[in-house]
CSV table of C-alpha atoms in Angstrom, one decimal:
chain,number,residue,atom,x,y,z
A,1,UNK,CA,202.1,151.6,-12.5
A,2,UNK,CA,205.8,152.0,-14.0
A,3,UNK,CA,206.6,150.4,-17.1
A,4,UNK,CA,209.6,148.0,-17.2
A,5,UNK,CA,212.5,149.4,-19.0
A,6,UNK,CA,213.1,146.3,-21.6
A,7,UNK,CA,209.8,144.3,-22.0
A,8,UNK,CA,210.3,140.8,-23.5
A,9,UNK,CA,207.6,140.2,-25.7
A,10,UNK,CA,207.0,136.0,-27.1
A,11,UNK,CA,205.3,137.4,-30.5
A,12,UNK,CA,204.8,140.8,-32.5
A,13,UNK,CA,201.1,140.6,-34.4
A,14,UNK,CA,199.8,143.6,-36.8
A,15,UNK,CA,196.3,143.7,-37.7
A,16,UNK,CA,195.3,146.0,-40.5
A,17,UNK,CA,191.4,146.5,-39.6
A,18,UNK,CA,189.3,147.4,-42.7
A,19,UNK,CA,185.5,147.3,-43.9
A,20,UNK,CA,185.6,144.1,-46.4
A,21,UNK,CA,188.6,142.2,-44.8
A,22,UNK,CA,191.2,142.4,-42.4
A,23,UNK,CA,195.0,141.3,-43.0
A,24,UNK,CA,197.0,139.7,-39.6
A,25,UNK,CA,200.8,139.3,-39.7
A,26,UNK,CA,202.5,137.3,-36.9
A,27,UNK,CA,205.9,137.3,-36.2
A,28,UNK,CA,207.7,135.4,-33.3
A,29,UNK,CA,210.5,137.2,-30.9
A,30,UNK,CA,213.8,136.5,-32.3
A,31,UNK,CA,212.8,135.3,-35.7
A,32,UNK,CA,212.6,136.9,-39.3
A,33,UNK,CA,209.7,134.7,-39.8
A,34,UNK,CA,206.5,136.0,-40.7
A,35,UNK,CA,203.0,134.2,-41.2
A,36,UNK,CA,200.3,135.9,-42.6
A,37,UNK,CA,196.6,135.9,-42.6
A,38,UNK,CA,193.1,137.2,-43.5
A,39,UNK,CA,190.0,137.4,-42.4
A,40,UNK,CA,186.7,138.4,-43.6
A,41,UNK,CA,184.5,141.0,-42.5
A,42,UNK,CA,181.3,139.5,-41.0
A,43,UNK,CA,179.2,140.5,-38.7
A,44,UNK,CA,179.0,137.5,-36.5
């Protein structure tokens, strides 16, 4: 499989995955906006 030369991607998301919690930022494609979240560690 070749990878396309200039993806277009709808959204950017980082997850910082830890032991006690774990921080999400989301960002949509073409804006400087950023919304952020967490989530707690659980095992369900």
């Amino acid at each position: 499989m070749t990878p396309e030369p200039n993806p277009e991607f709808a959204a950017f998301i980082g997850i910082d995955w830890a032991d006690a919690k774990h921080d999400i930022c989301l960002q949509a494609a073409g804006s400087r906006q950023r919304e952020f979240a967490v989530l707690s560690h659980r095992p369900d």
